[in-house]
Short mmCIF file of C-alpha atoms in Angstrom, two decimals:
data_model
loop_
_atom_site.label_atom_id
_atom_site.label_comp_id
_atom_site.label_asym_id
_atom_site.label_seq_id
_atom_site.Cartn_x
_atom_site.Cartn_y
_atom_site.Cartn_z
CA MET A 1 -4.47 -1.01 -31.39
CA LYS A 2 -6.05 -3.54 -29.02
CA ILE A 3 -4.82 -1.68 -25.95
CA LYS A 4 -6.11 1.61 -27.33
CA PHE A 5 -9.47 0.03 -28.01
CA LEU A 6 -9.60 -1.24 -24.44
CA PHE A 7 -8.87 2.25 -23.12
CA LEU A 8 -11.70 3.75 -25.23
CA THR A 9 -14.03 0.97 -23.96
CA PHE A 10 -13.30 1.89 -20.30
CA ILE A 11 -13.84 5.60 -21.04
CA LEU A 12 -17.34 4.76 -22.20
CA PHE A 13 -17.89 2.33 -19.33
CA SER A 14 -16.85 4.94 -16.81
CA GLN A 15 -19.18 7.52 -18.20
CA LEU A 16 -22.14 5.04 -18.08
CA SER A 17 -21.28 3.90 -14.56
CA PHE A 18 -20.27 7.16 -12.77
CA GLY A 19 -21.94 9.88 -14.75
CA GLN A 20 -20.87 12.18 -17.49
CA LEU A 21 -17.47 13.77 -16.90
CA THR A 22 -16.49 17.22 -18.10
CA ALA A 23 -14.62 17.66 -21.33
CA LYS A 24 -11.56 18.82 -19.40
CA THR A 25 -11.64 15.87 -17.02
CA ASN A 26 -11.99 13.46 -19.96
CA ALA A 27 -9.02 15.11 -21.62
CA VAL A 28 -6.88 14.55 -18.54
CA ILE A 29 -7.99 10.87 -18.36
CA SER A 30 -7.12 10.56 -22.07
CA LEU A 31 -3.66 12.06 -21.41
CA ILE A 32 -2.94 9.61 -18.57
CA GLY A 33 -4.32 6.68 -20.53
CA ASN A 34 -2.25 7.50 -23.58
CA GLN A 35 0.84 7.71 -21.48
CA ILE A 36 0.20 4.33 -19.73
CA ASN A 37 -0.60 2.72 -23.18
CA SER A 38 2.70 4.05 -24.58
CA ASP A 39 4.65 2.83 -21.52
CA LEU A 40 3.14 -0.63 -21.63
CA GLN A 41 4.08 -0.96 -25.25
CA LYS A 42 7.69 0.10 -24.51
CA ASP A 43 7.94 -2.35 -21.66
CA ASN A 44 6.69 -5.17 -23.93
CA LEU A 45 5.95 -7.59 -21.08
CA HIS A 46 2.33 -8.28 -21.80
CA GLY A 47 1.59 -6.74 -18.48
CA SER A 48 -1.10 -4.42 -17.11
CA ILE A 49 -1.80 -1.26 -15.18
CA SER A 50 -5.19 -0.70 -13.49
CA VAL A 51 -6.34 2.70 -12.33
CA ALA A 52 -9.04 4.34 -10.20
CA ILE A 53 -9.56 8.10 -9.93
CA LEU A 54 -11.63 9.57 -7.02
CA LYS A 55 -13.12 12.90 -6.19
CA ASN A 56 -14.12 13.18 -2.51
CA ASP A 57 -16.49 10.32 -1.81
CA ARG A 58 -16.91 8.65 -5.24
CA VAL A 59 -14.90 6.94 -7.93
CA ILE A 60 -15.30 9.11 -11.02
CA TRP A 61 -13.38 6.82 -13.39
CA ALA A 62 -11.75 3.37 -13.36
CA GLY A 63 -9.90 1.65 -16.18
CA ALA A 64 -7.45 -1.13 -16.98
CA PHE A 65 -4.72 -1.36 -19.66
CA GLY A 66 -2.84 -4.25 -21.18
CA HIS A 67 -3.04 -7.92 -20.20
CA SER A 68 -3.48 -9.69 -16.92
CA GLN A 69 -1.53 -12.85 -18.02
CA MET A 70 1.88 -12.87 -19.44
CA GLU A 71 1.47 -15.83 -21.82
CA LYS A 72 -2.21 -15.48 -22.51
CA ASP A 73 -4.18 -12.97 -24.54
CA VAL A 74 -6.38 -12.04 -21.58
CA PRO A 75 -7.24 -8.30 -21.50
CA ALA A 76 -6.88 -6.72 -18.09
CA ASP A 77 -10.07 -5.34 -16.56
CA THR A 78 -11.07 -3.38 -13.45
CA ASN A 79 -11.91 -6.58 -11.57
CA ASN A 80 -8.24 -7.86 -11.62
CA ILE A 81 -6.59 -8.26 -8.20
CA TYR A 82 -3.11 -7.07 -7.45
CA ARG A 83 -0.83 -7.00 -4.43
CA ILE A 84 -0.69 -3.50 -2.99
CA GLY A 85 2.67 -3.93 -1.24
CA SER A 86 3.56 -1.25 1.33
CA ILE A 87 0.25 0.54 1.07
CA THR A 88 -0.53 -2.11 3.64
CA LYS A 89 1.47 0.13 6.07
CA VAL A 90 -1.31 2.71 5.96
CA PHE A 91 -3.77 0.06 7.20
CA THR A 92 -1.30 -0.82 10.06
CA ALA A 93 -0.97 2.84 11.06
CA THR A 94 -4.70 3.28 10.96
CA LEU A 95 -5.13 0.38 13.47
CA LEU A 96 -2.45 2.00 15.65
CA MET A 97 -4.38 5.29 15.77
CA GLN A 98 -7.64 3.47 16.51
CA MET A 99 -5.94 1.85 19.52
CA VAL A 100 -4.56 5.26 20.57
CA GLU A 101 -8.11 6.71 20.40
CA GLU A 102 -9.36 3.89 22.60
CA GLY A 103 -6.69 4.52 25.19
CA LYS A 104 -5.07 1.03 24.77
CA ILE A 105 -1.79 2.50 23.41
CA LYS A 106 0.02 5.78 23.63
CA LEU A 107 2.21 6.73 20.74
CA ASP A 108 5.18 7.29 22.95
CA ASP A 109 4.75 4.03 24.90
CA PRO A 110 7.73 1.64 24.70
CA VAL A 111 6.85 -1.15 22.30
CA GLU A 112 8.40 -3.67 24.75
CA ASN A 113 5.33 -3.14 26.99
CA TYR A 114 3.38 -5.28 24.48
CA LEU A 115 6.16 -7.02 22.59
CA PRO A 116 8.83 -7.84 25.15
CA GLU A 117 10.59 -9.97 22.52
CA ILE A 118 11.83 -6.71 21.03
CA LYS A 119 14.50 -6.75 23.71
CA ASN A 120 16.23 -9.43 21.61
CA LEU A 121 17.23 -6.81 19.01
CA LYS A 122 21.04 -6.58 18.57
CA ASP A 123 22.39 -3.92 21.02
CA TYR A 124 18.90 -3.18 22.32
CA ASP A 125 20.16 -2.00 25.72
CA LYS A 126 22.53 0.39 24.02
CA TYR A 127 19.79 2.95 23.17
CA SER A 128 16.57 4.35 24.52
CA LYS A 129 13.45 2.20 24.24
CA ILE A 130 11.75 2.14 20.83
CA THR A 131 8.26 3.66 20.79
CA PHE A 132 5.15 3.07 18.64
CA ARG A 133 5.62 6.55 17.08
CA GLN A 134 9.15 5.59 16.00
CA LEU A 135 8.21 2.33 14.43
CA ALA A 136 5.24 3.93 12.62
CA SER A 137 7.44 6.75 11.27
CA HIS A 138 10.48 4.72 10.40
CA THR A 139 12.56 6.65 13.01
CA ALA A 140 13.34 3.68 15.28
CA GLY A 141 16.85 3.40 13.78
CA LEU A 142 16.32 -0.13 12.58
CA LYS A 143 17.78 -1.43 9.31
CA ARG A 144 15.38 -2.12 6.49
CA GLU A 145 15.48 -5.91 6.65
CA PRO A 146 16.50 -8.59 9.10
CA GLU A 147 19.63 -10.68 8.45
CA LEU A 148 17.70 -13.96 8.43
CA ARG A 149 17.78 -16.32 5.47
CA GLY A 150 14.17 -17.06 4.38
CA ALA A 151 12.65 -14.25 6.41
CA ASP A 152 10.30 -13.43 3.51
CA VAL A 153 9.07 -16.98 2.93
CA GLY A 154 6.73 -19.14 5.05
CA PRO A 155 2.99 -19.83 5.51
CA LEU A 156 0.64 -17.01 6.20
CA ASP A 157 -0.55 -18.44 9.50
CA GLN A 158 2.98 -18.41 10.79
CA TRP A 159 3.99 -14.88 10.07
CA GLU A 160 4.08 -13.94 13.80
CA GLN A 161 6.61 -16.70 14.53
CA LYS A 162 8.71 -15.53 11.57
CA VAL A 163 8.70 -11.91 12.97
CA LEU A 164 9.88 -13.15 16.30
CA ALA A 165 12.69 -15.21 14.66
CA CYS A 166 13.67 -12.01 12.78
CA ILE A 167 14.09 -9.83 15.84
CA SER A 168 17.35 -11.20 17.04
CA LYS A 169 18.63 -10.97 13.46
CA THR A 170 17.76 -7.27 13.12
CA SER A 171 20.31 -4.57 13.72
CA TYR A 172 20.32 -0.82 14.46
CA ASN A 173 21.54 1.57 11.79
CA SER A 174 21.19 4.61 14.02
CA LYS A 175 19.99 5.76 17.43
CA PRO A 176 16.13 5.71 17.82
CA GLY A 177 14.65 9.05 17.04
CA GLU A 178 17.73 10.37 15.31
CA GLN A 179 16.96 9.82 11.60
CA PHE A 180 14.56 8.37 9.04
CA LEU A 181 15.34 4.91 7.76
CA TYR A 182 12.62 2.91 6.01
CA SER A 183 12.27 -0.43 7.86
CA ASN A 184 10.01 -3.24 6.72
CA ILE A 185 10.88 -5.38 9.70
CA GLY A 186 10.13 -2.44 11.99
CA PHE A 187 6.58 -2.22 10.57
CA ALA A 188 6.05 -5.90 11.00
CA MET A 189 7.01 -5.61 14.67
CA LEU A 190 4.56 -2.71 14.87
CA GLY A 191 1.70 -4.83 13.57
CA LEU A 192 2.45 -7.63 15.96
CA ALA A 193 2.66 -5.20 18.97
CA ILE A 194 -0.65 -3.64 18.07
CA SER A 195 -2.19 -7.09 17.88
CA ARG A 196 -0.78 -7.99 21.24
CA ALA A 197 -2.19 -4.80 22.82
CA ALA A 198 -5.60 -5.44 21.37
CA GLY A 199 -5.59 -9.18 22.15
CA VAL A 200 -6.88 -9.79 18.65
CA PRO A 201 -4.88 -11.30 15.66
CA TYR A 202 -3.68 -8.58 13.26
CA MET A 203 -5.43 -9.84 10.12
CA GLN A 204 -8.69 -10.12 12.10
CA MET A 205 -8.27 -6.57 13.30
CA VAL A 206 -7.89 -5.31 9.70
CA GLN A 207 -11.02 -7.20 8.61
CA GLN A 208 -13.14 -6.06 11.54
CA ARG A 209 -11.95 -2.48 11.94
CA ILE A 210 -11.29 -1.45 8.32
CA LEU A 211 -12.54 -3.87 5.61
CA ASP A 212 -15.95 -4.62 7.09
CA PRO A 213 -16.86 -0.99 8.04
CA LEU A 214 -15.76 0.22 4.57
CA HIS A 215 -17.48 -2.65 2.80
CA MET A 216 -14.15 -3.63 1.15
CA THR A 217 -15.28 -6.96 -0.14
CA ASP A 218 -12.45 -7.31 -2.73
CA THR A 219 -9.46 -6.89 -0.37
CA TYR A 220 -7.68 -9.89 1.09
CA PHE A 221 -4.54 -11.34 2.84
CA ALA A 222 -5.07 -14.68 1.15
CA LEU A 223 -6.88 -15.53 -2.13
CA THR A 224 -9.22 -18.46 -2.21
CA ASP A 225 -9.36 -20.59 -5.38
CA ASP A 226 -12.34 -18.71 -6.80
CA LYS A 227 -10.39 -15.47 -6.60
CA LEU A 228 -7.25 -16.72 -8.36
CA SER A 229 -8.76 -16.41 -11.79
CA ARG A 230 -8.95 -12.66 -11.19
CA LEU A 231 -5.40 -12.26 -10.07
CA ALA A 232 -3.14 -10.31 -12.43
CA GLN A 233 -0.13 -12.61 -12.87
CA GLY A 234 2.83 -11.07 -11.04
CA MET A 235 6.06 -10.69 -13.01
CA SER A 236 9.24 -9.96 -11.14
CA ASN A 237 11.41 -8.39 -13.80
CA GLY A 238 14.96 -7.00 -13.75
CA ASN A 239 18.46 -7.92 -14.83
CA GLY A 240 17.08 -8.77 -18.30
CA GLY A 241 14.75 -11.49 -17.12
CA VAL A 242 11.21 -12.11 -15.92
CA ASN A 243 10.46 -14.37 -12.92
CA ILE A 244 6.85 -15.51 -12.51
CA ASP A 245 7.69 -18.27 -10.00
CA LEU A 246 8.64 -15.93 -7.15
CA PRO A 247 5.40 -13.89 -7.12
CA ALA A 248 3.37 -17.14 -7.44
CA ARG A 249 5.30 -18.68 -4.52
CA GLU A 250 4.33 -15.74 -2.28
CA LEU A 251 0.60 -16.62 -2.77
CA LYS A 252 1.23 -19.39 -0.20
CA GLY A 253 2.84 -17.02 2.30
CA ARG A 254 5.38 -14.27 2.51
CA GLY A 255 7.17 -14.85 5.80
CA TYR A 256 7.16 -11.89 8.17
CA ARG A 257 5.82 -9.50 5.49
CA VAL A 258 2.24 -9.18 6.54
CA PRO A 259 1.55 -5.87 8.36
CA ASN A 260 4.12 -4.18 6.03
CA GLY A 261 3.06 -5.57 2.63
CA GLY A 262 0.62 -8.45 2.76
CA ILE A 263 -2.66 -7.13 1.23
CA TYR A 264 -4.28 -7.92 -2.12
CA SER A 265 -6.89 -5.62 -3.61
CA THR A 266 -8.24 -3.87 -6.68
CA PRO A 267 -7.97 -0.15 -7.32
CA ARG A 268 -11.72 0.27 -7.04
CA ASP A 269 -11.88 -1.46 -3.71
CA LEU A 270 -8.81 0.33 -2.34
CA ALA A 271 -10.61 3.54 -3.30
CA LYS A 272 -12.97 2.95 -0.44
CA PHE A 273 -10.01 3.10 1.91
CA ALA A 274 -8.66 6.25 0.23
CA MET A 275 -12.11 7.81 0.71
CA SER A 276 -11.81 7.08 4.46
CA LEU A 277 -8.48 9.01 4.44
CA THR A 278 -10.20 12.03 2.91
CA GLY A 279 -12.49 12.13 5.87
CA LYS A 280 -15.70 11.19 3.92
CA LEU A 281 -15.84 7.73 5.44
CA ALA A 282 -13.62 8.49 8.36
CA LEU A 283 -12.28 5.65 10.52
CA LEU A 284 -10.40 8.11 12.69
CA SER A 285 -11.01 11.40 14.42
CA ALA A 286 -9.70 14.64 12.99
CA LYS A 287 -7.13 14.75 15.79
CA SER A 288 -5.79 11.37 14.91
CA TRP A 289 -5.76 12.14 11.25
CA LYS A 290 -3.61 15.26 11.94
CA GLN A 291 -1.24 13.28 14.08
CA MET A 292 -0.62 10.76 11.23
CA GLN A 293 0.50 13.64 9.13
CA GLU A 294 3.09 15.05 11.60
CA VAL A 295 6.69 14.25 10.96
CA PRO A 296 8.32 13.24 14.19
CA PRO A 297 11.82 14.24 15.43
CA GLY A 298 14.38 12.71 13.02
CA GLY A 299 11.67 12.08 10.43
CA GLU A 300 11.71 12.94 6.74
CA LYS A 301 8.63 13.56 4.61
CA TYR A 302 6.82 10.63 6.40
CA GLY A 303 4.27 10.83 9.15
CA LEU A 304 2.72 7.70 10.79
CA GLY A 305 2.37 5.22 7.93
CA LEU A 306 1.92 8.01 5.40
CA MET A 307 4.22 9.37 2.76
CA LEU A 308 3.90 13.22 2.57
CA TYR A 309 4.49 15.27 -0.55
CA LYS A 310 4.08 18.95 -0.78
CA SER A 311 4.73 21.40 -3.68
CA ALA A 312 3.36 24.62 -4.93
CA ASP A 313 0.58 22.72 -6.67
CA LEU A 314 -0.06 19.66 -4.49
CA ASP A 315 -0.43 18.47 -0.87
CA VAL A 316 -0.38 14.74 -1.32
CA ILE A 317 -0.59 11.94 1.33
CA GLY A 318 -0.56 8.29 0.58
CA HIS A 319 1.92 5.52 -0.01
CA ASN A 320 3.50 3.36 -2.74
CA GLY A 321 4.24 -0.33 -2.79
CA SER A 322 6.63 -2.81 -4.41
CA VAL A 323 6.80 -6.55 -3.80
CA PRO A 324 7.82 -9.32 -6.16
CA GLY A 325 5.77 -8.98 -9.35
CA TYR A 326 3.67 -6.00 -8.24
CA THR A 327 3.93 -2.21 -7.83
CA SER A 328 1.29 0.27 -6.64
CA GLU A 329 0.56 3.84 -5.78
CA MET A 330 -2.12 5.60 -3.78
CA GLY A 331 -1.96 9.38 -3.78
CA ILE A 332 -4.49 11.83 -2.33
CA ASP A 333 -4.40 15.56 -2.86
CA GLN A 334 -6.11 16.87 0.24
CA PRO A 335 -7.14 20.38 -0.86
CA SER A 336 -8.94 19.19 -4.02
CA GLY A 337 -10.24 15.85 -2.74
CA TYR A 338 -8.87 14.03 -5.79
CA ALA A 339 -7.08 10.74 -5.36
CA VAL A 340 -5.39 8.43 -7.86
CA ILE A 341 -4.68 4.71 -7.32
CA LEU A 342 -2.54 2.66 -9.71
CA MET A 343 -1.56 -1.01 -9.66
CA ARG A 344 0.80 -2.84 -12.00
CA ASN A 345 1.66 -6.52 -12.28
CA TYR A 346 5.43 -6.08 -12.79
CA ASN A 347 8.19 -4.24 -10.97
CA ILE A 348 10.41 -2.27 -13.37
CA GLY A 349 8.87 -0.33 -16.23
CA SER A 350 8.56 2.94 -18.08
CA THR A 351 5.73 4.20 -15.91
CA ASN A 352 6.84 5.93 -12.76
CA LEU A 353 3.63 5.34 -10.75
CA THR A 354 4.28 8.16 -8.25
CA SER A 355 5.13 10.67 -10.91
CA ILE A 356 2.07 9.84 -13.09
CA ALA A 357 -0.16 9.92 -10.03
CA HIS A 358 1.04 13.44 -9.18
CA LEU A 359 0.77 14.49 -12.88
CA ALA A 360 -2.82 13.32 -12.89
CA LEU A 361 -3.68 15.01 -9.60
CA LYS A 362 -2.24 18.33 -10.74
CA ALA A 363 -4.02 18.12 -14.10
CA LEU A 364 -7.38 17.17 -12.53
CA LYS A 365 -7.16 20.10 -10.18
CA GLN A 366 -6.46 22.46 -13.08
CA ALA A 367 -9.38 20.91 -15.06
CA ASP A 368 -11.91 21.82 -12.28
#
């Protein structure tokens, strides 16, 4: 009953904050909320899911469900902070396209021009040189992770050194440009190469080129002490147990995983980035935006830092994310201008975030 009460409270709050919604739109939100409530109760982890729904250039509704702390009776709210995981890759790809627009990088440039250490990859000379386009589209042929113990641990300010240490421990799975293979280490190399080309540290680039222009004041790579009270406690669950120590440890650093999964945010703040992807607060030209949605040779339903989903009802771009203790989804239906963002503070649960985002997008379009 408490979760249901929280849901109704946020319905009222959203109407007061963003204007009266239509009866059909409210019915869709109720449907999604009821499903999330039911799933949280099934999961029985005392966890939370936070949501923002956008239409073009504004958030039309935001709500939170469940609890932000596993062992405390603290209701989740829309100010809670979560890790967004691999949605960070869209930020990295946006930086890449900005650099392309400025003429500092070409998509088909060899990455070794800016990151010569990439030559330390196992069997590097066996294949053609890896390009920026291939790293950004997961078609570089690299395996998902490096074979380096402790690759995903280490201070935030030493992530670049950890990437360099990972390179010689990273292997090919296929020839560059031949097939799609999702690679976290590949995207970390991409972020470092972009930074080298710009002559500016990666995290500083994100701040100056994305967060500041979009007034994203609730998005971070590191949380200061005054922000920790708003962090939804991460719970890494699976194999019948729940681990809260691993997500907590990653607060201090996550090794090489910065350009590929290092950002913290809230659904409402991430909504500002989603708005920029719809063209309302554009950070990129229409040409660059089109290029990001093109699947390159060997690719598969993935452009440059963007997951692509098309059906008879939807044309969705975006990304999902999963890191220890957190899962996330950002889906944007381009024809309708609707977008749905979801964040959860545990990994395995009854809610399939991608599926419920697509369900919501389809229902919202039909409600118009």
